[in-house]
């Protein structure tokens, strides 16, 4: 018969005898602070990964731009999206890395870095999935609906996709910071949003719309589900609670309790 069953619960912590109840508050404070420090470390770590990822992304498209410029922009012709050409369908994954001119890449680099960082800082692996989805939706929109066999390249579809993802993530996950960040940065780059209007010459608004739709869908697909801990949420100390394996911790009992000595002995035995 387990006499300690009414007074102990299973958590992954070493046993504490009842006599040490005077030091219990300080130990409890230490336990409560540890997850917060761990959560902060995870947030900083993910933000650092996101920062270096986007720095590498921007560096890559600029290196490709130099090569493309030196080759008279033949990469655009070879790896851009041509609507309704089944042989050029795989180019939906290469077109976002290419640009038509220096002005084109300069206009995209700033918002791409900012919105990409906002999309990636809560999880780099999830961000890669978002990028793949947005590349597919924006590229397919161009391939299916763009007219006159117009060659299309550029990272604008990704920019609109990241914007839609951050906004949808903030609304769906009820994260006010993400939603406000998306709105504020969207207003800061309002000139980018204006080119999503149909009829802007030389601009594929269909690609922008496809990217935006993909980003909104990604906000739902990659949402934080109930019971799932995000990168900034630490697990409670000692596991999941009552069914977890670990040592038993005796509930503190006052020295004047009639069974205080018995509980102390059981605690010393690890029961």
PDB file of C-alpha atoms in Angstrom:
ATOM      1  CA  UNK A   1       0.000   0.000   0.000  1.00  0.00           C
ATOM      2  CA  UNK A   2       1.503   3.339  -1.060  1.00  0.00           C
ATOM      3  CA  UNK A   3       0.877   5.702   1.815  1.00  0.00           C
ATOM      4  CA  UNK A   4       2.456   8.607  -0.037  1.00  0.00           C
ATOM      5  CA  UNK A   5       0.040   8.458  -2.951  1.00  0.00           C
ATOM      6  CA  UNK A   6      -2.218  11.085  -1.439  1.00  0.00           C
ATOM      7  CA  UNK A   7       0.559  13.504  -0.728  1.00  0.00           C
ATOM      8  CA  UNK A   8       2.989  13.200  -3.615  1.00  0.00           C
ATOM      9  CA  UNK A   9       2.919  13.500  -7.364  1.00  0.00           C
ATOM     10  CA  UNK A  10       5.247  12.303 -10.126  1.00  0.00           C
ATOM     11  CA  UNK A  11       7.508  14.993 -11.520  1.00  0.00           C
ATOM     12  CA  UNK A  12      11.095  14.846 -12.670  1.00  0.00           C
ATOM     13  CA  UNK A  13      12.664  16.451  -9.634  1.00  0.00           C
ATOM     14  CA  UNK A  14      14.818  15.144  -6.775  1.00  0.00           C
ATOM     15  CA  UNK A  15      13.045  14.397  -3.522  1.00  0.00           C
ATOM     16  CA  UNK A  16      12.875  17.110  -0.857  1.00  0.00           C
ATOM     17  CA  UNK A  17      12.384  16.147   2.765  1.00  0.00           C
ATOM     18  CA  UNK A  18       9.659  17.893   4.666  1.00  0.00           C
ATOM     19  CA  UNK A  19      12.102  19.363   7.153  1.00  0.00           C
ATOM     20  CA  UNK A  20      13.542  21.644   4.455  1.00  0.00           C
ATOM     21  CA  UNK A  21      10.254  23.483   4.005  1.00  0.00           C
ATOM     22  CA  UNK A  22      11.887  26.690   5.168  1.00  0.00           C
ATOM     23  CA  UNK A  23      13.963  26.838   1.970  1.00  0.00           C
ATOM     24  CA  UNK A  24      11.063  25.886  -0.285  1.00  0.00           C
ATOM     25  CA  UNK A  25      10.148  29.419  -1.508  1.00  0.00           C
ATOM     26  CA  UNK A  26      13.625  30.095  -2.894  1.00  0.00           C
ATOM     27  CA  UNK A  27      13.702  26.718  -4.651  1.00  0.00           C
ATOM     28  CA  UNK A  28      10.289  27.404  -6.149  1.00  0.00           C
ATOM     29  CA  UNK A  29      11.409  30.774  -7.437  1.00  0.00           C
ATOM     30  CA  UNK A  30      14.404  29.134  -9.076  1.00  0.00           C
ATOM     31  CA  UNK A  31      12.173  26.571 -10.772  1.00  0.00           C
ATOM     32  CA  UNK A  32       9.828  29.240 -12.095  1.00  0.00           C
ATOM     33  CA  UNK A  33      12.632  31.359 -13.490  1.00  0.00           C
ATOM     34  CA  UNK A  34      14.363  28.551 -15.366  1.00  0.00           C
ATOM     35  CA  UNK A  35      11.691  28.086 -18.086  1.00  0.00           C
ATOM     36  CA  UNK A  36      11.595  31.831 -18.693  1.00  0.00           C
ATOM     37  CA  UNK A  37      15.331  31.963 -19.215  1.00  0.00           C
ATOM     38  CA  UNK A  38      15.126  28.910 -21.451  1.00  0.00           C
ATOM     39  CA  UNK A  39      12.305  30.474 -23.501  1.00  0.00           C
ATOM     40  CA  UNK A  40      14.320  33.664 -23.941  1.00  0.00           C
ATOM     41  CA  UNK A  41      17.349  31.652 -25.068  1.00  0.00           C
ATOM     42  CA  UNK A  42      15.228  29.812 -27.640  1.00  0.00           C
ATOM     43  CA  UNK A  43      13.767  33.063 -28.975  1.00  0.00           C
ATOM     44  CA  UNK A  44      17.204  34.622 -29.356  1.00  0.00           C
ATOM     45  CA  UNK A  45      18.564  31.472 -30.975  1.00  0.00           C
ATOM     46  CA  UNK A  46      15.731  31.328 -33.533  1.00  0.00           C
ATOM     47  CA  UNK A  47      16.061  35.051 -34.275  1.00  0.00           C
ATOM     48  CA  UNK A  48      19.794  34.632 -34.817  1.00  0.00           C
ATOM     49  CA  UNK A  49      19.189  31.737 -37.215  1.00  0.00           C
ATOM     50  CA  UNK A  50      16.573  33.766 -39.082  1.00  0.00           C
ATOM     51  CA  UNK A  51      18.906  36.757 -39.378  1.00  0.00           C
ATOM     52  CA  UNK A  52      21.802  34.789 -40.844  1.00  0.00           C
ATOM     53  CA  UNK A  53      19.446  32.847 -43.105  1.00  0.00           C
ATOM     54  CA  UNK A  54      18.092  36.054 -44.633  1.00  0.00           C
ATOM     55  CA  UNK A  55      21.573  37.570 -44.925  1.00  0.00           C
ATOM     56  CA  UNK A  56      22.578  34.459 -46.865  1.00  0.00           C
ATOM     57  CA  UNK A  57      19.421  34.650 -48.980  1.00  0.00           C
ATOM     58  CA  UNK A  58      20.067  38.273 -49.953  1.00  0.00           C
ATOM     59  CA  UNK A  59      23.735  37.532 -50.634  1.00  0.00           C
ATOM     60  CA  UNK A  60      22.737  34.645 -52.903  1.00  0.00           C
ATOM     61  CA  UNK A  61      20.362  36.656 -55.084  1.00  0.00           C
ATOM     62  CA  UNK A  62      22.961  39.431 -55.404  1.00  0.00           C
ATOM     63  CA  UNK A  63      25.659  36.952 -56.473  1.00  0.00           C
ATOM     64  CA  UNK A  64      23.247  35.552 -59.048  1.00  0.00           C
ATOM     65  CA  UNK A  65      22.479  39.086 -60.197  1.00  0.00           C
ATOM     66  CA  UNK A  66      26.169  39.758 -60.836  1.00  0.00           C
ATOM     67  CA  UNK A  67      26.481  36.513 -62.801  1.00  0.00           C
ATOM     68  CA  UNK A  68      23.252  37.258 -64.660  1.00  0.00           C
ATOM     69  CA  UNK A  69      24.362  40.794 -65.524  1.00  0.00           C
ATOM     70  CA  UNK A  70      27.759  39.563 -66.730  1.00  0.00           C
ATOM     71  CA  UNK A  71      25.998  37.019 -68.961  1.00  0.00           C
ATOM     72  CA  UNK A  72      23.677  39.621 -70.528  1.00  0.00           C
ATOM     73  CA  UNK A  73      20.741  38.391 -68.415  1.00  0.00           C
ATOM     74  CA  UNK A  74      20.623  35.032 -70.144  1.00  0.00           C
ATOM     75  CA  UNK A  75      19.754  33.353 -66.853  1.00  0.00           C
ATOM     76  CA  UNK A  76      16.427  35.161 -66.961  1.00  0.00           C
ATOM     77  CA  UNK A  77      15.686  33.741 -70.373  1.00  0.00           C
ATOM     78  CA  UNK A  78      16.724  30.225 -69.358  1.00  0.00           C
ATOM     79  CA  UNK A  79      15.235  30.026 -65.875  1.00  0.00           C
ATOM     80  CA  UNK A  80      12.324  32.484 -65.858  1.00  0.00           C
ATOM     81  CA  UNK A  81       8.674  31.414 -65.938  1.00  0.00           C
ATOM     82  CA  UNK A  82       7.003  31.177 -69.346  1.00  0.00           C
ATOM     83  CA  UNK A  83       3.214  30.799 -69.048  1.00  0.00           C
ATOM     84  CA  UNK A  84       1.566  27.649 -70.417  1.00  0.00           C
ATOM     85  CA  UNK A  85       4.918  26.054 -71.370  1.00  0.00           C
ATOM     86  CA  UNK A  86       4.976  22.663 -69.667  1.00  0.00           C
ATOM     87  CA  UNK A  87       8.730  22.405 -70.097  1.00  0.00           C
ATOM     88  CA  UNK A  88       9.231  25.614 -68.110  1.00  0.00           C
ATOM     89  CA  UNK A  89       7.056  24.615 -65.173  1.00  0.00           C
ATOM     90  CA  UNK A  90      10.043  23.712 -62.906  1.00  0.00           C
ATOM     91  CA  UNK A  91      11.233  27.303 -63.259  1.00  0.00           C
ATOM     92  CA  UNK A  92       8.688  28.374 -60.638  1.00  0.00           C
ATOM     93  CA  UNK A  93      11.426  27.438 -58.140  1.00  0.00           C
ATOM     94  CA  UNK A  94      14.271  29.326 -59.863  1.00  0.00           C
ATOM     95  CA  UNK A  95      12.540  32.527 -61.007  1.00  0.00           C
ATOM     96  CA  UNK A  96      12.342  34.069 -57.493  1.00  0.00           C
ATOM     97  CA  UNK A  97      16.154  34.171 -57.329  1.00  0.00           C
ATOM     98  CA  UNK A  98      16.572  36.157 -60.559  1.00  0.00           C
ATOM     99  CA  UNK A  99      15.907  39.790 -61.519  1.00  0.00           C
ATOM    100  CA  UNK A 100      15.731  41.831 -64.702  1.00  0.00           C
ATOM    101  CA  UNK A 101      17.934  44.758 -63.625  1.00  0.00           C
ATOM    102  CA  UNK A 102      19.819  46.418 -60.785  1.00  0.00           C
ATOM    103  CA  UNK A 103      16.804  48.590 -60.001  1.00  0.00           C
ATOM    104  CA  UNK A 104      14.664  45.462 -59.837  1.00  0.00           C
ATOM    105  CA  UNK A 105      16.852  43.700 -57.272  1.00  0.00           C
ATOM    106  CA  UNK A 106      17.431  46.880 -55.251  1.00  0.00           C
ATOM    107  CA  UNK A 107      13.696  47.446 -54.928  1.00  0.00           C
ATOM    108  CA  UNK A 108      13.126  43.866 -53.757  1.00  0.00           C
ATOM    109  CA  UNK A 109      16.065  43.376 -51.387  1.00  0.00           C
ATOM    110  CA  UNK A 110      14.851  45.600 -48.525  1.00  0.00           C
ATOM    111  CA  UNK A 111      11.298  44.261 -48.159  1.00  0.00           C
ATOM    112  CA  UNK A 112      12.481  40.711 -48.862  1.00  0.00           C
ATOM    113  CA  UNK A 113      14.907  40.861 -45.945  1.00  0.00           C
ATOM    114  CA  UNK A 114      12.430  42.502 -43.542  1.00  0.00           C
ATOM    115  CA  UNK A 115       9.411  40.317 -44.265  1.00  0.00           C
ATOM    116  CA  UNK A 116      11.591  37.216 -44.555  1.00  0.00           C
ATOM    117  CA  UNK A 117      13.075  37.901 -41.124  1.00  0.00           C
ATOM    118  CA  UNK A 118       9.607  38.393 -39.613  1.00  0.00           C
ATOM    119  CA  UNK A 119       8.467  35.132 -41.204  1.00  0.00           C
ATOM    120  CA  UNK A 120      11.526  33.128 -40.112  1.00  0.00           C
ATOM    121  CA  UNK A 121      12.210  34.247 -36.557  1.00  0.00           C
ATOM    122  CA  UNK A 122       9.587  31.929 -35.050  1.00  0.00           C
ATOM    123  CA  UNK A 123      11.036  28.836 -36.700  1.00  0.00           C
ATOM    124  CA  UNK A 124      13.493  28.431 -39.572  1.00  0.00           C
ATOM    125  CA  UNK A 125      12.310  24.953 -40.565  1.00  0.00           C
ATOM    126  CA  UNK A 126       8.707  26.165 -40.749  1.00  0.00           C
ATOM    127  CA  UNK A 127       9.915  29.158 -42.754  1.00  0.00           C
ATOM    128  CA  UNK A 128      11.410  26.860 -45.402  1.00  0.00           C
ATOM    129  CA  UNK A 129       8.033  25.170 -45.768  1.00  0.00           C
ATOM    130  CA  UNK A 130       6.343  28.553 -46.121  1.00  0.00           C
ATOM    131  CA  UNK A 131       8.873  29.570 -48.787  1.00  0.00           C
ATOM    132  CA  UNK A 132       8.248  26.405 -50.808  1.00  0.00           C
ATOM    133  CA  UNK A 133       4.460  26.859 -50.623  1.00  0.00           C
ATOM    134  CA  UNK A 134       4.603  30.524 -51.632  1.00  0.00           C
ATOM    135  CA  UNK A 135       6.976  29.758 -54.516  1.00  0.00           C
ATOM    136  CA  UNK A 136       4.485  27.178 -55.798  1.00  0.00           C
ATOM    137  CA  UNK A 137       1.384  29.363 -55.495  1.00  0.00           C
ATOM    138  CA  UNK A 138       2.963  32.499 -56.976  1.00  0.00           C
ATOM    139  CA  UNK A 139       4.717  30.559 -59.731  1.00  0.00           C
ATOM    140  CA  UNK A 140       1.636  28.562 -60.670  1.00  0.00           C
ATOM    141  CA  UNK A 141      -0.460  31.729 -60.752  1.00  0.00           C
ATOM    142  CA  UNK A 142       1.938  33.184 -63.327  1.00  0.00           C
ATOM    143  CA  UNK A 143       2.208  29.953 -65.290  1.00  0.00           C
ATOM    144  CA  UNK A 144      -1.561  29.484 -65.459  1.00  0.00           C
ATOM    145  CA  UNK A 145      -2.922  33.019 -65.784  1.00  0.00           C
ATOM    146  CA  UNK A 146      -0.195  35.301 -67.113  1.00  0.00           C
ATOM    147  CA  UNK A 147      -0.944  36.305 -70.703  1.00  0.00           C
ATOM    148  CA  UNK A 148       1.073  36.957 -73.852  1.00  0.00           C
ATOM    149  CA  UNK A 149       3.841  34.524 -72.847  1.00  0.00           C
ATOM    150  CA  UNK A 150       5.504  37.203 -70.752  1.00  0.00           C
ATOM    151  CA  UNK A 151       8.747  36.100 -69.109  1.00  0.00           C
ATOM    152  CA  UNK A 152       8.535  36.539 -65.329  1.00  0.00           C
ATOM    153  CA  UNK A 153      11.298  36.582 -62.713  1.00  0.00           C
ATOM    154  CA  UNK A 154      11.780  38.241 -59.323  1.00  0.00           C
ATOM    155  CA  UNK A 155      11.272  37.761 -55.596  1.00  0.00           C
ATOM    156  CA  UNK A 156       8.113  39.884 -55.387  1.00  0.00           C
ATOM    157  CA  UNK A 157       5.920  36.822 -55.032  1.00  0.00           C
ATOM    158  CA  UNK A 158       7.927  35.730 -51.988  1.00  0.00           C
ATOM    159  CA  UNK A 159       7.662  39.216 -50.471  1.00  0.00           C
ATOM    160  CA  UNK A 160       3.877  39.223 -50.714  1.00  0.00           C
ATOM    161  CA  UNK A 161       3.802  35.646 -49.452  1.00  0.00           C
ATOM    162  CA  UNK A 162       5.863  36.444 -46.364  1.00  0.00           C
ATOM    163  CA  UNK A 163       3.703  39.496 -45.703  1.00  0.00           C
ATOM    164  CA  UNK A 164       0.528  37.407 -45.911  1.00  0.00           C
ATOM    165  CA  UNK A 165       2.033  34.677 -43.738  1.00  0.00           C
ATOM    166  CA  UNK A 166       3.116  37.021 -40.923  1.00  0.00           C
ATOM    167  CA  UNK A 167      -0.258  38.770 -40.969  1.00  0.00           C
ATOM    168  CA  UNK A 168      -2.245  35.511 -40.982  1.00  0.00           C
ATOM    169  CA  UNK A 169      -0.019  33.986 -38.311  1.00  0.00           C
ATOM    170  CA  UNK A 170      -0.631  36.945 -36.037  1.00  0.00           C
ATOM    171  CA  UNK A 171      -4.405  36.711 -36.483  1.00  0.00           C
ATOM    172  CA  UNK A 172      -4.742  32.922 -36.314  1.00  0.00           C
ATOM    173  CA  UNK A 173      -2.324  32.451 -33.403  1.00  0.00           C
ATOM    174  CA  UNK A 174      -3.725  35.587 -31.734  1.00  0.00           C
ATOM    175  CA  UNK A 175      -0.269  37.123 -31.638  1.00  0.00           C
ATOM    176  CA  UNK A 176      -0.807  40.868 -31.675  1.00  0.00           C
ATOM    177  CA  UNK A 177       2.903  41.613 -32.132  1.00  0.00           C
ATOM    178  CA  UNK A 178       3.123  39.644 -35.388  1.00  0.00           C
ATOM    179  CA  UNK A 179      -0.055  41.165 -36.778  1.00  0.00           C
ATOM    180  CA  UNK A 180       1.002  44.723 -35.933  1.00  0.00           C
ATOM    181  CA  UNK A 181       4.511  44.124 -37.293  1.00  0.00           C
ATOM    182  CA  UNK A 182       3.071  42.970 -40.612  1.00  0.00           C
ATOM    183  CA  UNK A 183       0.764  45.995 -40.861  1.00  0.00           C
ATOM    184  CA  UNK A 184       3.463  48.500 -39.891  1.00  0.00           C
ATOM    185  CA  UNK A 185       6.056  47.076 -42.265  1.00  0.00           C
ATOM    186  CA  UNK A 186       3.418  46.802 -44.993  1.00  0.00           C
ATOM    187  CA  UNK A 187       2.706  50.517 -44.618  1.00  0.00           C
ATOM    188  CA  UNK A 188       6.434  51.243 -44.593  1.00  0.00           C
ATOM    189  CA  UNK A 189       6.722  49.523 -47.958  1.00  0.00           C
ATOM    190  CA  UNK A 190       3.412  50.813 -49.271  1.00  0.00           C
ATOM    191  CA  UNK A 191       4.920  51.333 -52.711  1.00  0.00           C
ATOM    192  CA  UNK A 192       5.364  47.555 -52.929  1.00  0.00           C
ATOM    193  CA  UNK A 193       1.698  46.972 -52.128  1.00  0.00           C
ATOM    194  CA  UNK A 194       0.523  49.463 -54.732  1.00  0.00           C
ATOM    195  CA  UNK A 195       2.045  47.422 -57.555  1.00  0.00           C
ATOM    196  CA  UNK A 196      -0.327  44.576 -56.702  1.00  0.00           C
ATOM    197  CA  UNK A 197      -3.056  46.567 -58.446  1.00  0.00           C
ATOM    198  CA  UNK A 198      -3.886  45.149 -61.886  1.00  0.00           C
ATOM    199  CA  UNK A 199      -2.722  47.264 -64.790  1.00  0.00           C
ATOM    200  CA  UNK A 200       0.652  48.436 -63.467  1.00  0.00           C
ATOM    201  CA  UNK A 201       2.900  48.329 -66.551  1.00  0.00           C
ATOM    202  CA  UNK A 202       5.802  45.886 -66.467  1.00  0.00           C
ATOM    203  CA  UNK A 203       4.649  44.303 -63.187  1.00  0.00           C
ATOM    204  CA  UNK A 204       3.181  40.828 -62.736  1.00  0.00           C
ATOM    205  CA  UNK A 205       0.370  41.556 -60.287  1.00  0.00           C
ATOM    206  CA  UNK A 206      -0.748  37.937 -60.755  1.00  0.00           C
ATOM    207  CA  UNK A 207       2.503  36.754 -59.187  1.00  0.00           C
ATOM    208  CA  UNK A 208       1.965  39.106 -56.250  1.00  0.00           C
ATOM    209  CA  UNK A 209      -1.591  37.921 -55.762  1.00  0.00           C
ATOM    210  CA  UNK A 210      -0.534  34.274 -55.971  1.00  0.00           C
ATOM    211  CA  UNK A 211       2.176  34.864 -53.389  1.00  0.00           C
ATOM    212  CA  UNK A 212      -0.227  36.652 -51.055  1.00  0.00           C
ATOM    213  CA  UNK A 213      -2.747  33.805 -51.280  1.00  0.00           C
ATOM    214  CA  UNK A 214       0.019  31.287 -50.586  1.00  0.00           C
ATOM    215  CA  UNK A 215       1.192  33.271 -47.565  1.00  0.00           C
ATOM    216  CA  UNK A 216      -2.306  33.471 -46.096  1.00  0.00           C
ATOM    217  CA  UNK A 217      -2.735  29.729 -46.626  1.00  0.00           C
ATOM    218  CA  UNK A 218       0.649  29.089 -44.990  1.00  0.00           C
ATOM    219  CA  UNK A 219      -0.492  31.036 -41.934  1.00  0.00           C
ATOM    220  CA  UNK A 220      -3.229  28.450 -41.477  1.00  0.00           C
ATOM    221  CA  UNK A 221      -1.252  25.355 -42.491  1.00  0.00           C
ATOM    222  CA  UNK A 222       1.742  26.172 -40.288  1.00  0.00           C
ATOM    223  CA  UNK A 223      -0.263  27.593 -37.398  1.00  0.00           C
ATOM    224  CA  UNK A 224       0.609  26.708 -33.809  1.00  0.00           C
ATOM    225  CA  UNK A 225      -1.819  23.947 -32.934  1.00  0.00           C
ATOM    226  CA  UNK A 226      -3.347  23.404 -29.505  1.00  0.00           C
ATOM    227  CA  UNK A 227      -0.916  21.640 -27.222  1.00  0.00           C
ATOM    228  CA  UNK A 228       2.032  22.419 -29.481  1.00  0.00           C
ATOM    229  CA  UNK A 229       4.785  24.563 -27.984  1.00  0.00           C
ATOM    230  CA  UNK A 230       6.364  27.143 -30.198  1.00  0.00           C
ATOM    231  CA  UNK A 231      10.079  27.982 -30.157  1.00  0.00           C
ATOM    232  CA  UNK A 232       9.539  30.569 -27.451  1.00  0.00           C
ATOM    233  CA  UNK A 233       7.508  28.378 -25.143  1.00  0.00           C
ATOM    234  CA  UNK A 234       9.374  26.207 -22.659  1.00  0.00           C
ATOM    235  CA  UNK A 235       8.078  22.946 -21.268  1.00  0.00           C
ATOM    236  CA  UNK A 236       7.032  22.903 -17.636  1.00  0.00           C
ATOM    237  CA  UNK A 237       9.783  21.604 -15.344  1.00  0.00           C
ATOM    238  CA  UNK A 238       9.789  17.899 -14.696  1.00  0.00           C
ATOM    239  CA  UNK A 239       7.829  16.725 -17.726  1.00  0.00           C
ATOM    240  CA  UNK A 240       4.161  16.709 -18.517  1.00  0.00           C
ATOM    241  CA  UNK A 241       2.765  16.355 -15.018  1.00  0.00           C
ATOM    242  CA  UNK A 242       1.044  13.461 -13.324  1.00  0.00           C
ATOM    243  CA  UNK A 243       1.679  10.537 -15.701  1.00  0.00           C
ATOM    244  CA  UNK A 244       5.344  11.354 -16.288  1.00  0.00           C
ATOM    245  CA  UNK A 245       8.139   9.255 -14.949  1.00  0.00           C
ATOM    246  CA  UNK A 246      10.495  10.616 -12.335  1.00  0.00           C
ATOM    247  CA  UNK A 247      11.173  10.905  -8.654  1.00  0.00           C
ATOM    248  CA  UNK A 248       8.415  11.664  -6.206  1.00  0.00           C
ATOM    249  CA  UNK A 249       8.390  15.004  -4.442  1.00  0.00           C
ATOM    250  CA  UNK A 250       6.689  15.120  -1.057  1.00  0.00           C
ATOM    251  CA  UNK A 251       4.248  17.945  -0.564  1.00  0.00           C
ATOM    252  CA  UNK A 252       5.629  20.195   2.204  1.00  0.00           C
ATOM    253  CA  UNK A 253       4.111  19.318   5.568  1.00  0.00           C
ATOM    254  CA  UNK A 254       4.296  21.545   8.617  1.00  0.00           C
ATOM    255  CA  UNK A 255       6.492  20.242  11.469  1.00  0.00           C
ATOM    256  CA  UNK A 256       3.467  20.114  13.749  1.00  0.00           C
ATOM    257  CA  UNK A 257       1.606  17.659  11.504  1.00  0.00           C
ATOM    258  CA  UNK A 258       0.892  14.377  13.356  1.00  0.00           C
ATOM    259  CA  UNK A 259       2.428  12.315  10.533  1.00  0.00           C
ATOM    260  CA  UNK A 260       5.313  14.612   9.687  1.00  0.00           C
ATOM    261  CA  UNK A 261       7.945  12.064  10.752  1.00  0.00           C
ATOM    262  CA  UNK A 262       6.326   9.319   8.683  1.00  0.00           C
ATOM    263  CA  UNK A 263       6.209  11.486   5.562  1.00  0.00           C
ATOM    264  CA  UNK A 264       9.825  12.477   6.079  1.00  0.00           C
ATOM    265  CA  UNK A 265      10.932   8.841   6.281  1.00  0.00           C
ATOM    266  CA  UNK A 266       8.928   7.926   3.179  1.00  0.00           C
ATOM    267  CA  UNK A 267      10.453  10.871   1.351  1.00  0.00           C
ATOM    268  CA  UNK A 268      13.964   9.793   2.320  1.00  0.00           C
ATOM    269  CA  UNK A 269      13.205   6.333   0.921  1.00  0.00           C
ATOM    270  CA  UNK A 270      11.997   7.887  -2.360  1.00  0.00           C
ATOM    271  CA  UNK A 271       8.458   6.602  -1.913  1.00  0.00           C
TER     272      UNK A 271
END
